[in-house]
mmCIF file of C-alpha atoms and ligand atoms in Angstrom:
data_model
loop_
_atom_site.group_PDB
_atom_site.id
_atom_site.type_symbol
_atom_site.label_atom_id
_atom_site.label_comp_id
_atom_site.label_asym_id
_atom_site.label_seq_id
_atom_site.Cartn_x
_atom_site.Cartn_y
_atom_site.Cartn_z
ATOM 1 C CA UNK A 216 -15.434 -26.539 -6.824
ATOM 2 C CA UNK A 217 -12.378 -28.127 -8.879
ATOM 3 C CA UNK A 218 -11.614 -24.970 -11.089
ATOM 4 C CA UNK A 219 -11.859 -21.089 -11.171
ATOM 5 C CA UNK A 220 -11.463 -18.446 -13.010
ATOM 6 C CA UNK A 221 -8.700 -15.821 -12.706
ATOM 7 C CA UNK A 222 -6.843 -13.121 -14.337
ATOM 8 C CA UNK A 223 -4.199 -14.154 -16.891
ATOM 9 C CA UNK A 224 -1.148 -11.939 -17.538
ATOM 10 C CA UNK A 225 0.086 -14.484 -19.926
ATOM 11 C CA UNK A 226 4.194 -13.709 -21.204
ATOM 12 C CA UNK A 227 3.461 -9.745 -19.898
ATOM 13 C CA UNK A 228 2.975 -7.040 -21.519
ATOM 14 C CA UNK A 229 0.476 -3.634 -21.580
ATOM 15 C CA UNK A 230 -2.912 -4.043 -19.856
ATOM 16 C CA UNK A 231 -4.577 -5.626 -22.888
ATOM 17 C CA UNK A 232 -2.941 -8.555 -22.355
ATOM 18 C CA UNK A 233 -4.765 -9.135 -19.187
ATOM 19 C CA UNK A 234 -7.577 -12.041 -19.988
ATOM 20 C CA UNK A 235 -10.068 -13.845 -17.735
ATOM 21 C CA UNK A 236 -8.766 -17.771 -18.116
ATOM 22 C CA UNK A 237 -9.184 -20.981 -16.118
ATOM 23 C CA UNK A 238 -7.120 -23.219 -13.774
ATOM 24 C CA UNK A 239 -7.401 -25.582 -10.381
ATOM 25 C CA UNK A 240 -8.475 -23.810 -7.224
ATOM 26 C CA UNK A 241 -5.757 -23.986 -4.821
ATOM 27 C CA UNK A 242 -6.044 -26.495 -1.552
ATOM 28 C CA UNK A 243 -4.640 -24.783 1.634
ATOM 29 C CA UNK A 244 -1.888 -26.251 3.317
ATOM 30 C CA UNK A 245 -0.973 -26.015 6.835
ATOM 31 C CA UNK A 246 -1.882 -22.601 8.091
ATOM 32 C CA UNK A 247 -3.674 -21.417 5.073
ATOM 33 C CA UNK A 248 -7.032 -20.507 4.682
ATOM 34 C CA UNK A 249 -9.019 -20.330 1.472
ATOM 35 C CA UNK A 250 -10.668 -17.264 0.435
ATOM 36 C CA UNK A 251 -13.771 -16.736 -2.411
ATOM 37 C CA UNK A 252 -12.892 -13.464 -3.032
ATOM 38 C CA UNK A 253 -15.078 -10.872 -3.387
ATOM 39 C CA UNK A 254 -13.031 -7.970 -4.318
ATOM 40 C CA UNK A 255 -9.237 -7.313 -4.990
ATOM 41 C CA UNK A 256 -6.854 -4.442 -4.429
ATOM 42 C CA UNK A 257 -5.390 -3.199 -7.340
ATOM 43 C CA UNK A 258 -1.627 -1.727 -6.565
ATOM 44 C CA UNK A 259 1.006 -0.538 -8.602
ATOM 45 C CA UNK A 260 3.238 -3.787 -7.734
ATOM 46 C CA UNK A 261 0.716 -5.721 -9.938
ATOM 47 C CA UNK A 262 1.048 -3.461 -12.867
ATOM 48 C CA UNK A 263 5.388 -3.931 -12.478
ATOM 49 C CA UNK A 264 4.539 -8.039 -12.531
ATOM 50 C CA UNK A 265 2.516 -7.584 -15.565
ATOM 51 C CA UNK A 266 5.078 -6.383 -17.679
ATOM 52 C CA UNK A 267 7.728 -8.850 -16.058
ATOM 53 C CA UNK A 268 9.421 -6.355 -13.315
ATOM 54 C CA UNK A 269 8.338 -7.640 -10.345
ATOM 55 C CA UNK A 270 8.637 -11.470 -10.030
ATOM 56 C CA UNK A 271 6.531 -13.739 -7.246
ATOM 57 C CA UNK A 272 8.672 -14.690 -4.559
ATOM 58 C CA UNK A 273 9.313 -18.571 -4.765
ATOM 59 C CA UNK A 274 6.662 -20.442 -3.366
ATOM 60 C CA UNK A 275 3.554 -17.761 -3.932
ATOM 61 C CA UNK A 276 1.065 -17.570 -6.273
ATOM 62 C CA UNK A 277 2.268 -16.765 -10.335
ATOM 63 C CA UNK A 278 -1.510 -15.027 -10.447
ATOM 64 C CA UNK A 279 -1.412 -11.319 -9.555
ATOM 65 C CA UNK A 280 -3.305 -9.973 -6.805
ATOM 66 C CA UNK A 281 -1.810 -9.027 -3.093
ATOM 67 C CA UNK A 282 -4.969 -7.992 -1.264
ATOM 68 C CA UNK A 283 -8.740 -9.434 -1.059
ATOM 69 C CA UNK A 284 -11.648 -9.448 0.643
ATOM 70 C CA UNK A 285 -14.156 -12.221 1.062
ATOM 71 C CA UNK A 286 -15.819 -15.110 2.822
ATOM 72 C CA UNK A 287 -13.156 -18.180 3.959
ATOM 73 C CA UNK A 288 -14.605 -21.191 2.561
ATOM 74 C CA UNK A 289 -11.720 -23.679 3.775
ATOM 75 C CA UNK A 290 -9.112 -23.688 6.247
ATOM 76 C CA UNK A 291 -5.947 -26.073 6.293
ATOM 77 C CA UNK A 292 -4.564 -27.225 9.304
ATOM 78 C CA UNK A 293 -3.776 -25.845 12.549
ATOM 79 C CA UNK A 294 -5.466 -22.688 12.025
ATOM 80 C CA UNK A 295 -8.010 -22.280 14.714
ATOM 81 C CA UNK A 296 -8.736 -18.365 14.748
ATOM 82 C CA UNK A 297 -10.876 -18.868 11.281
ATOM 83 C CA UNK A 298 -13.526 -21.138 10.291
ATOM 84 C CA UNK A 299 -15.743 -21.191 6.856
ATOM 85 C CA UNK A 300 -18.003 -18.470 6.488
ATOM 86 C CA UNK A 301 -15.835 -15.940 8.181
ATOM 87 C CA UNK A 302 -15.690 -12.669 6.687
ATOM 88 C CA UNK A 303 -12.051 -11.370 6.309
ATOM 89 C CA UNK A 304 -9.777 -9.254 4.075
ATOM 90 C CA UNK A 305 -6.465 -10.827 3.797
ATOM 91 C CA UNK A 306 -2.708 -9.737 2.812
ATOM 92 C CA UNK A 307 -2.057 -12.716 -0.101
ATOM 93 C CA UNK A 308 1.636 -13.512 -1.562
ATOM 94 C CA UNK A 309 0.183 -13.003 -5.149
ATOM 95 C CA UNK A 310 -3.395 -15.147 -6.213
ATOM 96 C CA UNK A 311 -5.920 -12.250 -5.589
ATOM 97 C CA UNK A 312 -6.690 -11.887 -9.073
ATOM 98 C CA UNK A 313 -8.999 -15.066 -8.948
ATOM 99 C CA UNK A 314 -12.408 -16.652 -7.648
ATOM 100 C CA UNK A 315 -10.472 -18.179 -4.713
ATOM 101 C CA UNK A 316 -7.183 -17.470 -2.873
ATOM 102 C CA UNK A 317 -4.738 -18.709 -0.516
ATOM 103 C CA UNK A 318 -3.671 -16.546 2.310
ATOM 104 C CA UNK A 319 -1.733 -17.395 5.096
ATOM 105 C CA UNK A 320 -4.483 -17.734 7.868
ATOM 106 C CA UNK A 321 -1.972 -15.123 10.075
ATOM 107 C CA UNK A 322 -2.181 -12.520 7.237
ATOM 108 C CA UNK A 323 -6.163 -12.288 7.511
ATOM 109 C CA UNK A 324 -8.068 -9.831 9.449
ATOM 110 C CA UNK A 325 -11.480 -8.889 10.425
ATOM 111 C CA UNK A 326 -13.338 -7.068 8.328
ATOM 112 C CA UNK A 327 -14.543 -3.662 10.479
ATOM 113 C CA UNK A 328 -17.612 -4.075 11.200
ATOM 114 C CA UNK A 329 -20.081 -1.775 9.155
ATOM 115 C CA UNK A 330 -17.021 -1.630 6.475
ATOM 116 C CA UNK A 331 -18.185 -2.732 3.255
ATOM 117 C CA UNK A 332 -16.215 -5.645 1.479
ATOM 118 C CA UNK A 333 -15.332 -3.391 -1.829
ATOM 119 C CA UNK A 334 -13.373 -1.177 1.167
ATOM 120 C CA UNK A 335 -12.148 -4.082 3.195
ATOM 121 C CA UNK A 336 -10.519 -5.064 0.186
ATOM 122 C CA UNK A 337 -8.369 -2.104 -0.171
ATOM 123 C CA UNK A 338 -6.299 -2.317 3.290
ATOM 124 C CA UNK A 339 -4.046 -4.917 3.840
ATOM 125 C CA UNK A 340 -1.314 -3.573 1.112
ATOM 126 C CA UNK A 341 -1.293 0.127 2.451
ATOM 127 C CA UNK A 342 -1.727 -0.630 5.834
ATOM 128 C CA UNK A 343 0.704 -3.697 6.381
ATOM 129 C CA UNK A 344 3.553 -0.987 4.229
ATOM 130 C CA UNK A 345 2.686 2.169 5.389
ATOM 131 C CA UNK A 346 2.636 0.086 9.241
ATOM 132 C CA UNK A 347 5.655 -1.243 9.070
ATOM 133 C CA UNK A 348 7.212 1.824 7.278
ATOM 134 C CA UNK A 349 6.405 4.618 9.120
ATOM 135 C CA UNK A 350 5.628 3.005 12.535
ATOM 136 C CA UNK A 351 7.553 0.222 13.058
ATOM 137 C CA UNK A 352 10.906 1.115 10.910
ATOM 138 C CA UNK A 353 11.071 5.033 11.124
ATOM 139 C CA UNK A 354 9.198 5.481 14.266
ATOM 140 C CA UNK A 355 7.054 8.270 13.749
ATOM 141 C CA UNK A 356 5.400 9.774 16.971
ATOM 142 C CA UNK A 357 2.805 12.288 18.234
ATOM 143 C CA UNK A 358 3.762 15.768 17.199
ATOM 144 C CA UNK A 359 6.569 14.976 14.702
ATOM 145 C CA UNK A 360 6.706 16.576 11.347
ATOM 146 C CA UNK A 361 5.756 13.437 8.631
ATOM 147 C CA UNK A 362 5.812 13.941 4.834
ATOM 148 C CA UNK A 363 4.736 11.775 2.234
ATOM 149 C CA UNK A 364 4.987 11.698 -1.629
ATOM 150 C CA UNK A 365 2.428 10.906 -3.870
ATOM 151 C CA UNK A 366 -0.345 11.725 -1.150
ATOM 152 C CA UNK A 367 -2.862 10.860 -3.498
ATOM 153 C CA UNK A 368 -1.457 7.372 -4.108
ATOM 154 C CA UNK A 369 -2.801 4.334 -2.663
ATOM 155 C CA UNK A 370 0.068 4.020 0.030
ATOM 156 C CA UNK A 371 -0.504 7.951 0.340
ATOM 157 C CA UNK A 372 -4.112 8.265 1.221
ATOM 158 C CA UNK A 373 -3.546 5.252 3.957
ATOM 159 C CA UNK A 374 -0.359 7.062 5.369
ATOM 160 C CA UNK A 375 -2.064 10.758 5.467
ATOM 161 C CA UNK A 376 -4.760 8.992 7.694
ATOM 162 C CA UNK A 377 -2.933 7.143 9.662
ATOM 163 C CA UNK A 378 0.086 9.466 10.470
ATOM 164 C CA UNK A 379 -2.648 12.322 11.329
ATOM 165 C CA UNK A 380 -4.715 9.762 13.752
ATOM 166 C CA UNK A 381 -1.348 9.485 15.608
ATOM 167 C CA UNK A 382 -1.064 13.114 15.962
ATOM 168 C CA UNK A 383 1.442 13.557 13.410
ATOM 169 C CA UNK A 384 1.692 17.042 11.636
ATOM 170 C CA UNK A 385 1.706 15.916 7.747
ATOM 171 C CA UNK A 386 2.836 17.200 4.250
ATOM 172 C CA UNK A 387 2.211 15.878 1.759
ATOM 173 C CA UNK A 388 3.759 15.984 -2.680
ATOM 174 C CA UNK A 389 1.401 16.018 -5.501
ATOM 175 C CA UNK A 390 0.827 16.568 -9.067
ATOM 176 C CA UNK A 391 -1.605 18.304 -9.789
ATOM 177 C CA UNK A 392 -3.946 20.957 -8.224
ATOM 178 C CA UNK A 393 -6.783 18.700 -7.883
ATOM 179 C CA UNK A 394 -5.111 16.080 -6.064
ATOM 180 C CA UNK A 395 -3.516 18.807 -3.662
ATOM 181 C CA UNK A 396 -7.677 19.439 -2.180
ATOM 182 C CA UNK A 397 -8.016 15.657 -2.304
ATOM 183 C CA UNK A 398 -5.206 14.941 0.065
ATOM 184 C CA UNK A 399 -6.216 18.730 1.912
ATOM 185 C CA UNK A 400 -9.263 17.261 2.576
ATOM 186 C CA UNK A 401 -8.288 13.661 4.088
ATOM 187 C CA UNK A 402 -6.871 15.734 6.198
ATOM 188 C CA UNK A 403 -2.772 16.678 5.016
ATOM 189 C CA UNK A 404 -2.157 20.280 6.779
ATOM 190 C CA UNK A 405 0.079 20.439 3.404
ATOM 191 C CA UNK A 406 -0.095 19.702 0.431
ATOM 192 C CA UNK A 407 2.705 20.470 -2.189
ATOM 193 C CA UNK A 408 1.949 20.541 -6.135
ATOM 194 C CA UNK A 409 5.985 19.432 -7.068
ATOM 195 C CA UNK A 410 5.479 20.441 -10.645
ATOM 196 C CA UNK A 411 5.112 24.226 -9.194
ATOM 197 C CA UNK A 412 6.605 24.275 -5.858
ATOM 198 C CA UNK A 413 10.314 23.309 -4.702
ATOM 199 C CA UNK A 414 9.369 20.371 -1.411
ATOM 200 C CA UNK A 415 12.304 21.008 0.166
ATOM 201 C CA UNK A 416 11.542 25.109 0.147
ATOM 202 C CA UNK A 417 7.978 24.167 1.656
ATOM 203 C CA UNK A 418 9.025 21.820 3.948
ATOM 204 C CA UNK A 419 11.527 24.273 5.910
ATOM 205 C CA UNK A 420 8.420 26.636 6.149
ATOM 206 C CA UNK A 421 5.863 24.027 7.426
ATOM 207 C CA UNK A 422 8.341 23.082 10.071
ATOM 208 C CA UNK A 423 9.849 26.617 11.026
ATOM 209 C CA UNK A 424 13.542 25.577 9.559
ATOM 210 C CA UNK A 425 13.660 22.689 11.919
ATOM 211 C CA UNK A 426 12.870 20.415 9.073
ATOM 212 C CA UNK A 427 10.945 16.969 8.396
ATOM 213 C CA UNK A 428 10.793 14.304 11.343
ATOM 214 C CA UNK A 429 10.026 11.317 8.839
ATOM 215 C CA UNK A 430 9.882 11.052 4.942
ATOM 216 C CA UNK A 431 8.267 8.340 3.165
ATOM 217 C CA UNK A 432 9.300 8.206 -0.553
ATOM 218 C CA UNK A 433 8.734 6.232 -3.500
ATOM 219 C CA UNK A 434 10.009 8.514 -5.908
ATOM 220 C CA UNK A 435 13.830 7.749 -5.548
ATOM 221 C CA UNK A 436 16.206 9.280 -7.716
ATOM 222 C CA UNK A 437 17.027 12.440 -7.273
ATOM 223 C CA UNK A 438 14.254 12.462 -4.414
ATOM 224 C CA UNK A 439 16.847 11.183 -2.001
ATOM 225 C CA UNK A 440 19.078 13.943 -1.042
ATOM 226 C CA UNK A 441 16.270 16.791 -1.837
ATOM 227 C CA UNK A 442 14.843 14.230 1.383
ATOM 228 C CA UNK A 443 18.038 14.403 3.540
ATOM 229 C CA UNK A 444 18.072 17.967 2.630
ATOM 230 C CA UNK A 445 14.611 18.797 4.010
ATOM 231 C CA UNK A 446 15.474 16.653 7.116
ATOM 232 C CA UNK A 447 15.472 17.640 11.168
ATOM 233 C CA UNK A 448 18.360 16.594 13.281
ATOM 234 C CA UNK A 449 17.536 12.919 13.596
ATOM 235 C CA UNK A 450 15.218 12.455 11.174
ATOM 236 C CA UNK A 451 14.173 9.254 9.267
ATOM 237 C CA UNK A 452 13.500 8.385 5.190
ATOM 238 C CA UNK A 453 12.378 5.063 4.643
ATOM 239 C CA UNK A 454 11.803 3.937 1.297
ATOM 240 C CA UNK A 455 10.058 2.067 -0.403
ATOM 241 C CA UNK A 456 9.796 2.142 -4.240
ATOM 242 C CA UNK A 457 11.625 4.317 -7.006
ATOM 243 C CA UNK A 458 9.445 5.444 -9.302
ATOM 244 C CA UNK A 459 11.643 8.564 -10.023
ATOM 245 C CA UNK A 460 14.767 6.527 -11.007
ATOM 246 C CA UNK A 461 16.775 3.476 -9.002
ATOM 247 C CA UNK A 462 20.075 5.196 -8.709
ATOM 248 C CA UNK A 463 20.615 8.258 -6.717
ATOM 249 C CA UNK A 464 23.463 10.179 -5.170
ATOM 250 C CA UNK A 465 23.940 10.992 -1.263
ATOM 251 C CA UNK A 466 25.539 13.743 -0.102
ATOM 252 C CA UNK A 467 27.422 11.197 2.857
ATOM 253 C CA UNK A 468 28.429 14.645 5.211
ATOM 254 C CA UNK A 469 24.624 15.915 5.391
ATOM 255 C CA UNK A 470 23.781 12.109 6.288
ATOM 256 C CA UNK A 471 26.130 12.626 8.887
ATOM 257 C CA UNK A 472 25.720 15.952 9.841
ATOM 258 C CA UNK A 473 21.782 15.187 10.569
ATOM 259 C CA UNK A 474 22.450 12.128 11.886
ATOM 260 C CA UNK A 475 20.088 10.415 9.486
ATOM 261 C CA UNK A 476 18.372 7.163 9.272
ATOM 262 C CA UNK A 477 17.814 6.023 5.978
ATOM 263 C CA UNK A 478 15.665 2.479 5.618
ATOM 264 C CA UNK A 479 13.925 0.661 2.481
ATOM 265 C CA UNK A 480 12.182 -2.562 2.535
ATOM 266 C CA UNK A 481 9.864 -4.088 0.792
ATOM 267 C CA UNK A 482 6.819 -6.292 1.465
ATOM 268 C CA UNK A 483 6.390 -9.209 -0.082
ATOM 269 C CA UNK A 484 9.135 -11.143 0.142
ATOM 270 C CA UNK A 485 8.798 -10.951 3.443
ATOM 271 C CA UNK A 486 8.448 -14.097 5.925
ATOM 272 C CA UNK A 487 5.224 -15.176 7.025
ATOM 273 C CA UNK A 488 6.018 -14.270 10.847
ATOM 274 C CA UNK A 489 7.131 -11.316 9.763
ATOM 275 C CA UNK A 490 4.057 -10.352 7.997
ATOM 276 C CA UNK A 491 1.861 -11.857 10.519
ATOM 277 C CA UNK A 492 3.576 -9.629 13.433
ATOM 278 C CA UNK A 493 2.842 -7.047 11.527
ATOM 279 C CA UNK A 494 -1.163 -8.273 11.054
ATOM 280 C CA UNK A 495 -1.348 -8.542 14.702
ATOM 281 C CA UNK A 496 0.465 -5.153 15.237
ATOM 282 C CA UNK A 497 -2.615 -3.430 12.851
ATOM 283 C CA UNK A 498 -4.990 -5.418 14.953
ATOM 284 C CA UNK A 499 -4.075 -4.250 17.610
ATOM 285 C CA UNK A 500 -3.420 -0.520 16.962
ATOM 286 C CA UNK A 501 -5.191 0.498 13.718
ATOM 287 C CA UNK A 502 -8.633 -1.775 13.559
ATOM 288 C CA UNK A 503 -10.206 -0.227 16.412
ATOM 289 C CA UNK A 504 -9.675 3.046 14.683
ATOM 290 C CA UNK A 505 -11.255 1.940 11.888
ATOM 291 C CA UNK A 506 -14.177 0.193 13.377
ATOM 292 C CA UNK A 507 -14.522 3.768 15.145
ATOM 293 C CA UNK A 508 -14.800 5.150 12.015
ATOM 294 C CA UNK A 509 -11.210 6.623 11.664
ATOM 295 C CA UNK A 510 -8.990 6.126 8.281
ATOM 296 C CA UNK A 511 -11.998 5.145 5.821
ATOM 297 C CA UNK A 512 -10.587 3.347 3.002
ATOM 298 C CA UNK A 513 -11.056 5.958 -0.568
ATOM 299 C CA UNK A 514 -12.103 4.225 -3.237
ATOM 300 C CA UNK A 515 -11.261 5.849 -6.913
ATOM 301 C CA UNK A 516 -13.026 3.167 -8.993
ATOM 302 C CA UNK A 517 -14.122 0.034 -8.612
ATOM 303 C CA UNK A 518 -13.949 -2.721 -12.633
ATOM 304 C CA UNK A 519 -15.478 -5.362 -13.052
ATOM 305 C CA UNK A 520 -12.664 -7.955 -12.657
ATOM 306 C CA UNK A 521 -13.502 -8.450 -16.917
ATOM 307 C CA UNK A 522 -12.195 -5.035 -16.941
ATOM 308 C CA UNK A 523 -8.568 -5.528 -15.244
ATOM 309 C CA UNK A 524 -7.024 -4.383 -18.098
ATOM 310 C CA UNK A 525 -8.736 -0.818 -18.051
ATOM 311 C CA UNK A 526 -8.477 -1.074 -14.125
ATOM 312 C CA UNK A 527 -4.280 -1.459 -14.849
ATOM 313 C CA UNK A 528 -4.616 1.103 -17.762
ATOM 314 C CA UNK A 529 -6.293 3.761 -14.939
ATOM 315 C CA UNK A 530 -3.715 3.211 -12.683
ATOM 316 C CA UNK A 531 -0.605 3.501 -14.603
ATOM 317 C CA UNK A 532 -2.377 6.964 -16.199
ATOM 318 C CA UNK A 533 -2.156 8.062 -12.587
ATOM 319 C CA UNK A 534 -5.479 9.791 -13.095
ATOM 320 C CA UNK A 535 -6.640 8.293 -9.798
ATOM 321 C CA UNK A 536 -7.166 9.452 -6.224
ATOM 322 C CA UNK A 537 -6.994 6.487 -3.223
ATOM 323 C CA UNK A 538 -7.611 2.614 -4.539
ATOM 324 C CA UNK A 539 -8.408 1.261 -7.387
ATOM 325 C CA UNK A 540 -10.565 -2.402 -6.988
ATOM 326 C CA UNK A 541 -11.736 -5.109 -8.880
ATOM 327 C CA UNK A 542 -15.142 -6.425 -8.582
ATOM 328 C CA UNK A 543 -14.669 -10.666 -8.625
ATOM 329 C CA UNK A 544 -17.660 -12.121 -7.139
HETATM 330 N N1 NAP B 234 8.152 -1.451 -0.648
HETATM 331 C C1 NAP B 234 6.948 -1.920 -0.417
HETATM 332 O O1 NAP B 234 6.775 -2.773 0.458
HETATM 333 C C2 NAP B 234 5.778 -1.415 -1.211
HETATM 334 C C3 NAP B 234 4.497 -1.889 -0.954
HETATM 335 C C4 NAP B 234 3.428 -1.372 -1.696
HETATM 336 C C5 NAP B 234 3.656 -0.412 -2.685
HETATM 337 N N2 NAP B 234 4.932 -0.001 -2.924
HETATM 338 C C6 NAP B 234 5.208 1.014 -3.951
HETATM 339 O O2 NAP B 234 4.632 2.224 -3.530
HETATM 340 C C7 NAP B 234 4.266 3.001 -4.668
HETATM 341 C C8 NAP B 234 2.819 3.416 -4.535
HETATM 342 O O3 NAP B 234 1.990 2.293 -4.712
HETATM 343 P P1 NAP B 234 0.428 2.480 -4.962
HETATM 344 O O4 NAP B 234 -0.141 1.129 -5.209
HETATM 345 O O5 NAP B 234 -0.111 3.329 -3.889
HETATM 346 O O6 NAP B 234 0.496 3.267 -6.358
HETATM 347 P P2 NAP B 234 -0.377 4.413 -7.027
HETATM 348 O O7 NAP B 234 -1.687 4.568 -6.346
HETATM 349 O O8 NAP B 234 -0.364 4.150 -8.476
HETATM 350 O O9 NAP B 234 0.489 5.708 -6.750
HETATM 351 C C9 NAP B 234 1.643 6.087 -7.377
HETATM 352 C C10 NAP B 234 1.748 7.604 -7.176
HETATM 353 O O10 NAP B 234 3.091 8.006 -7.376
HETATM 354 C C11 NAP B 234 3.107 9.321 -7.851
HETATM 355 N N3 NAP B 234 4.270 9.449 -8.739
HETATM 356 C C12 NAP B 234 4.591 8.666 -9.770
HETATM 357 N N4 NAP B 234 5.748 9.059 -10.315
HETATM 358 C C13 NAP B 234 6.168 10.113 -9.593
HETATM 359 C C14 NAP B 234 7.308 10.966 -9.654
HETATM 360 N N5 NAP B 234 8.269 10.794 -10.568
HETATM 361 N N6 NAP B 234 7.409 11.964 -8.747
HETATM 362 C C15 NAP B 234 6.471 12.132 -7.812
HETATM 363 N N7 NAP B 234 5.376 11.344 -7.689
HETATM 364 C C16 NAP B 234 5.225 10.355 -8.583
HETATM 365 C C17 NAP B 234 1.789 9.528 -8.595
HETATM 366 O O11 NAP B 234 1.238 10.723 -8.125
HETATM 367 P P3 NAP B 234 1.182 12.056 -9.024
HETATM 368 O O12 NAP B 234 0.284 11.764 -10.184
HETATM 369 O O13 NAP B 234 0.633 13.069 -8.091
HETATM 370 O O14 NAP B 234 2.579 12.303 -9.467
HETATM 371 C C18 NAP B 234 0.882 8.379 -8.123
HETATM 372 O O15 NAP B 234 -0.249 8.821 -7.427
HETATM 373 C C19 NAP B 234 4.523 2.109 -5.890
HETATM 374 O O16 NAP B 234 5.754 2.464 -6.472
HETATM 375 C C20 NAP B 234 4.596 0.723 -5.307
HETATM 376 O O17 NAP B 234 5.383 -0.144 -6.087
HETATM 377 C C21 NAP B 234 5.985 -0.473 -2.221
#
């Protein structure tokens, strides 16, 4: 195979300008693998590089796309863990959006056996951020208080499951009452509806006044110090996105007083070790859960990959519950 197909976002723009269009498949280079993809993760990062918000890092893919599944049908050199045929689902810089992608061979894992491809293609984004976020940066353990917004989110559904399989106790922010049962029933012991209820009133009742061991927010804005102010004595907010506004104000003596942590990072740019720790880290720790049938992957809808631009329009309606997918194969 010389060429593909892929999805074009052209100059940017609303969903309709999404098109199926043609270019060269890729050739992997040292340490790369090459994936026919089967399915790709749609995320809300893909909908800010459509409309020109949310460059590639230099060196990656300009197609969108940061999550597959599929078979490898190439591998460049030195990689020795994969070898055509394999069936993996794979963290990708950008590219997913297409009939084949690159992926750094490190930034592939198994697919869980029994999991179906469609599923396996909806956990590398969540589960390398919500990993690295809540694990790795704020440090969430057994028994602490964990609350995350937008629980019915992508990145929401993945951190309800995972912070509960620890042994966290999680809360959860939502927006409507439907979504409040969804994220009830993946298992959130709370489950706030912030157009009626004040978070920071509920959160000082789920934890009897001791307040919230880690937050993880994407809201921003004036999310920030209603976070701080819902925080225990050592507590942790790590951010990562801002879709409530990218300025905020911190009260600094509260910080203080609490004797906050406050982190934000964000993914993608991110080296390839660094990334690849974090694969093996998931390995590790969270694939053995899901192969025992722990954190199933929710799938809201899967398009057609001709439909991407009513896959984009579903997300950005925030209609949805868990991941939205496109069907390439
Ligand atoms: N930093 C990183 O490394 C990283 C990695 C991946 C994703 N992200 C970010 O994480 C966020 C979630 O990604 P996703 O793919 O899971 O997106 P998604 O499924 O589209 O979820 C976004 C959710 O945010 C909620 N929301 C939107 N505006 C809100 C507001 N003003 N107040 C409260 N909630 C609001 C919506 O829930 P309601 O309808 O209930 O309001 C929606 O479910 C995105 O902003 C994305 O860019 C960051």
């Amino acid at each position: 195979m010389k060429t593909m197909r892929y999805v074009d976002h052209g100059a940017g723009g609303p969903p309709e300008v999404l098109r199926l269009a043609e270019c060269a498949v890729p050739a992997p280079g040292a340490g790369e693998v090459l994936i026919e993809v089967a399915f790709a993760g749609v995320n809300r990062p893909d909908c800010a590089q459509r409309i020109g918000r949310y460059p590639p890092p230099p060196g990656a893919s300009p197609i969108l796309g940061l999550e597959v599944s599929g078979r490898v049908v190439r591998v460049g050199p030195g990689v020795d863990r994969w070898r055509e045929g394999d069936l993996v689902c794979a963290l990708t810089p950008g590219g997913g959006y297409a009939e084949y992608c690159l992926a750094p061979a490190t930034h592939c894992l198994p697919v869980p056996p029994g999991m179906a491809l469609e599923q396996a293609a909806s956990l590398p984004e969540t589960c390398f951020t919500v990993w690295d976020n809540v694990f790795s940066r704020a440090g969430l353990k057994p028994g602490e208080r964990f609350l995350v917004h937008g629980g019915s989110s992508g990145i929401g559904v993945t951190a309800i499951q995972m912070a509960k399989a620890f042994g966290a106790r999680v809360m959860t922010t939502v927006g409507t009452p439907e979504k409040a049962a969804f994220c009830r029933a993946l298992g959130a012991d709370l489950a706030v509806n912030y157009r009626d209820d004040d978070f920071v009133r509920e959160a000082m009742a789920f934890t009897g006044d001791r307040g919230l061991d880690v937050v993880l927010d994407m809201v921003g804005g004036s999310y920030l110090a209603r976070n701080l102010e819902a925080l225990a004595l050592d507590g942790r907010i790590a951010l990562i996105a801002f879709m409530g506004g990218a300025d905020a104000t911190l009260p600094i003596p509260a910080l203080l007083r609490k004797r906050a942590t406050l982190t934000g990072s964000t993914l993608r740019p991110r080296t390839v070790a660094q990334k690849g720790a974090i694969a093996r880290d998931l390995e590790r720790h969270w694939w053995p859960r899901l192969a025992a049938g722990q954190g199933t992957p929710v799938i809201d809808r899967v398009f057609p990959w001709a439909e991407a631009a009513q896959a984009h329009a579903r997300m950005e309606s925030s209609v949805h519950a868990g991941k939205i997918i496109l069907a390439v194969a």
